[in-house]
């Protein structure tokens, strides 16, 4: 039996209030099955643990949204993007759901879904925090990938490789139906973005990271300095007076710990390093939102239970489970 976390939240109304959004969405990439992740995580007991062991008052409508009714009748490629209208409509809806929790000062946990859903989650918290506290948020993006392709630099056309470009305004669109709904109040500053765990970055993305001087700690940096020093540097860059949204792609972990994911890359974080990142963010008291994405139980089925377990572990650590 674990005792409740001892975190002192700096930007939330209460230590105990948690909004959960379950996004069973796979339209940002081509592989089916990532939409089943929220159910798998919930069936593994995640939400019950948050209620019973970590003593959160969980607001959750009990629904895993699959957004099938939002599927547009036609959705042709646009600037090379696949399913642009569908992803735009779903992320817009997710943005509203996350916003409605965050505007009340609740911590928000979103269970994905592929990483395109971060267009919704981060825009939702950015807007709520601006309205509620008059501040900008920071984002810690833990991932093997940078997901900062613009439609033009992307080789795949998969929108789960583009969320950061849309959130930061590197990619923009006029049409409301294809991300034109993203306004300034939804956006994230490139200076408030920190990456951890990168090891598979497209050449166009490398150029973007360099040209904009984006703060990024690759696996190379983690090998060189150790995860402890990297977390000190990452959190030092953000500073102690900024609310943090943690967006955790399970493929940041080595496939040894999280094999069931759409774009696995070898040479990743150990589960302990992933948990440590989450614990360090929890310890700051600045966490306002957490995404866990890209768990796909139908890939590498022998590894699915392991991957789900790893995902649950990351979430519990970020919510304070392992802090004294
Ligand atoms: N969220 C992810 N797993 N993203 C993988 C992106 C892979 C590649 N960079 C692309 O643009 O398609
Ligand atoms: Mn990834
Ligand atoms: Mn990702």
PDB file of N, CA and C and ligand atoms in Angstrom, residues 114-116 141-147 160-161 163 247-251 263 293-294, ligand 3:
ATOM      1  N   UNK A 114      -2.362   8.036 -30.573  1.00  0.00           N
ATOM      2  CA  UNK A 114      -1.062   8.380 -31.141  1.00  0.00           C
ATOM      3  C   UNK A 114      -0.706   9.820 -30.765  1.00  0.00           C
ATOM      4  N   UNK A 115       0.542  10.216 -31.059  1.00  0.00           N
ATOM      5  CA  UNK A 115       1.044  11.482 -30.516  1.00  0.00           C
ATOM      6  C   UNK A 115       0.443  12.724 -31.179  1.00  0.00           C
ATOM      7  N   UNK A 116      -0.311  12.544 -32.270  1.00  0.00           N
ATOM      8  CA  UNK A 116      -0.989  13.712 -32.858  1.00  0.00           C
ATOM      9  C   UNK A 116      -1.936  14.356 -31.849  1.00  0.00           C
ATOM     10  N   UNK A 141       9.020  17.126 -23.668  1.00  0.00           N
ATOM     11  CA  UNK A 141       8.584  16.149 -24.668  1.00  0.00           C
ATOM     12  C   UNK A 141       9.576  14.985 -24.634  1.00  0.00           C
ATOM     13  N   UNK A 142       9.120  13.870 -24.066  1.00  0.00           N
ATOM     14  CA  UNK A 142       9.999  12.705 -23.901  1.00  0.00           C
ATOM     15  C   UNK A 142       9.673  11.723 -25.018  1.00  0.00           C
ATOM     16  N   UNK A 143      10.649  11.454 -25.884  1.00  0.00           N
ATOM     17  CA  UNK A 143      10.331  10.770 -27.141  1.00  0.00           C
ATOM     18  C   UNK A 143      11.627  10.336 -27.825  1.00  0.00           C
ATOM     19  N   UNK A 144      11.565   9.254 -28.606  1.00  0.00           N
ATOM     20  CA  UNK A 144      12.684   8.925 -29.500  1.00  0.00           C
ATOM     21  C   UNK A 144      12.726   9.907 -30.673  1.00  0.00           C
ATOM     22  N   UNK A 145      11.548  10.519 -30.941  1.00  0.00           N
ATOM     23  CA  UNK A 145      11.370  11.379 -32.122  1.00  0.00           C
ATOM     24  C   UNK A 145      11.090  12.819 -31.704  1.00  0.00           C
ATOM     25  N   UNK A 146      11.360  13.757 -32.595  1.00  0.00           N
ATOM     26  CA  UNK A 146      11.107  15.163 -32.260  1.00  0.00           C
ATOM     27  C   UNK A 146       9.679  15.595 -32.613  1.00  0.00           C
ATOM     28  N   UNK A 147       9.018  14.869 -33.520  1.00  0.00           N
ATOM     29  CA  UNK A 147       7.631  15.179 -33.908  1.00  0.00           C
ATOM     30  C   UNK A 147       7.439  16.655 -34.250  1.00  0.00           C
ATOM     31  N   UNK A 160       1.236  12.419 -36.629  1.00  0.00           N
ATOM     32  CA  UNK A 160       1.860  12.211 -35.312  1.00  0.00           C
ATOM     33  C   UNK A 160       3.350  12.609 -35.310  1.00  0.00           C
ATOM     34  N   UNK A 161       3.908  12.834 -36.500  1.00  0.00           N
ATOM     35  CA  UNK A 161       5.270  13.358 -36.598  1.00  0.00           C
ATOM     36  C   UNK A 161       5.320  14.876 -36.700  1.00  0.00           C
ATOM     37  N   UNK A 163       3.047  17.253 -34.496  1.00  0.00           N
ATOM     38  CA  UNK A 163       2.316  18.071 -33.521  1.00  0.00           C
ATOM     39  C   UNK A 163       3.097  19.287 -33.017  1.00  0.00           C
ATOM     40  N   UNK A 247       4.716  15.529 -21.994  1.00  0.00           N
ATOM     41  CA  UNK A 247       4.139  14.698 -23.045  1.00  0.00           C
ATOM     42  C   UNK A 247       5.077  13.517 -23.264  1.00  0.00           C
ATOM     43  N   UNK A 248       4.638  12.339 -22.835  1.00  0.00           N
ATOM     44  CA  UNK A 248       5.516  11.171 -22.795  1.00  0.00           C
ATOM     45  C   UNK A 248       5.092  10.160 -23.857  1.00  0.00           C
ATOM     46  N   UNK A 249       5.939   9.991 -24.867  1.00  0.00           N
ATOM     47  CA  UNK A 249       5.743   8.973 -25.899  1.00  0.00           C
ATOM     48  C   UNK A 249       6.444   7.715 -25.414  1.00  0.00           C
ATOM     49  N   UNK A 250       5.685   6.617 -25.317  1.00  0.00           N
ATOM     50  CA  UNK A 250       6.259   5.398 -24.730  1.00  0.00           C
ATOM     51  C   UNK A 250       7.447   4.872 -25.548  1.00  0.00           C
ATOM     52  N   UNK A 251       7.572   5.319 -26.819  1.00  0.00           N
ATOM     53  CA  UNK A 251       8.721   4.861 -27.611  1.00  0.00           C
ATOM     54  C   UNK A 251      10.028   5.530 -27.201  1.00  0.00           C
ATOM     55  N   UNK A 263       6.427   2.979 -33.768  1.00  0.00           N
ATOM     56  CA  UNK A 263       7.720   3.333 -34.364  1.00  0.00           C
ATOM     57  C   UNK A 263       8.839   3.127 -33.338  1.00  0.00           C
ATOM     58  N   UNK A 293       1.302   8.431 -24.557  1.00  0.00           N
ATOM     59  CA  UNK A 293       0.851   8.105 -25.919  1.00  0.00           C
ATOM     60  C   UNK A 293       1.663   6.981 -26.556  1.00  0.00           C
ATOM     61  N   UNK A 294       1.088   6.465 -27.656  1.00  0.00           N
ATOM     62  CA  UNK A 294       1.758   5.526 -28.572  1.00  0.00           C
ATOM     63  C   UNK A 294       1.908   4.093 -28.042  1.00  0.00           C
TER      64      UNK A 294
HETATM   65 MN1  LIG B   3       6.017  11.061 -30.400  1.00  0.00          MN
END
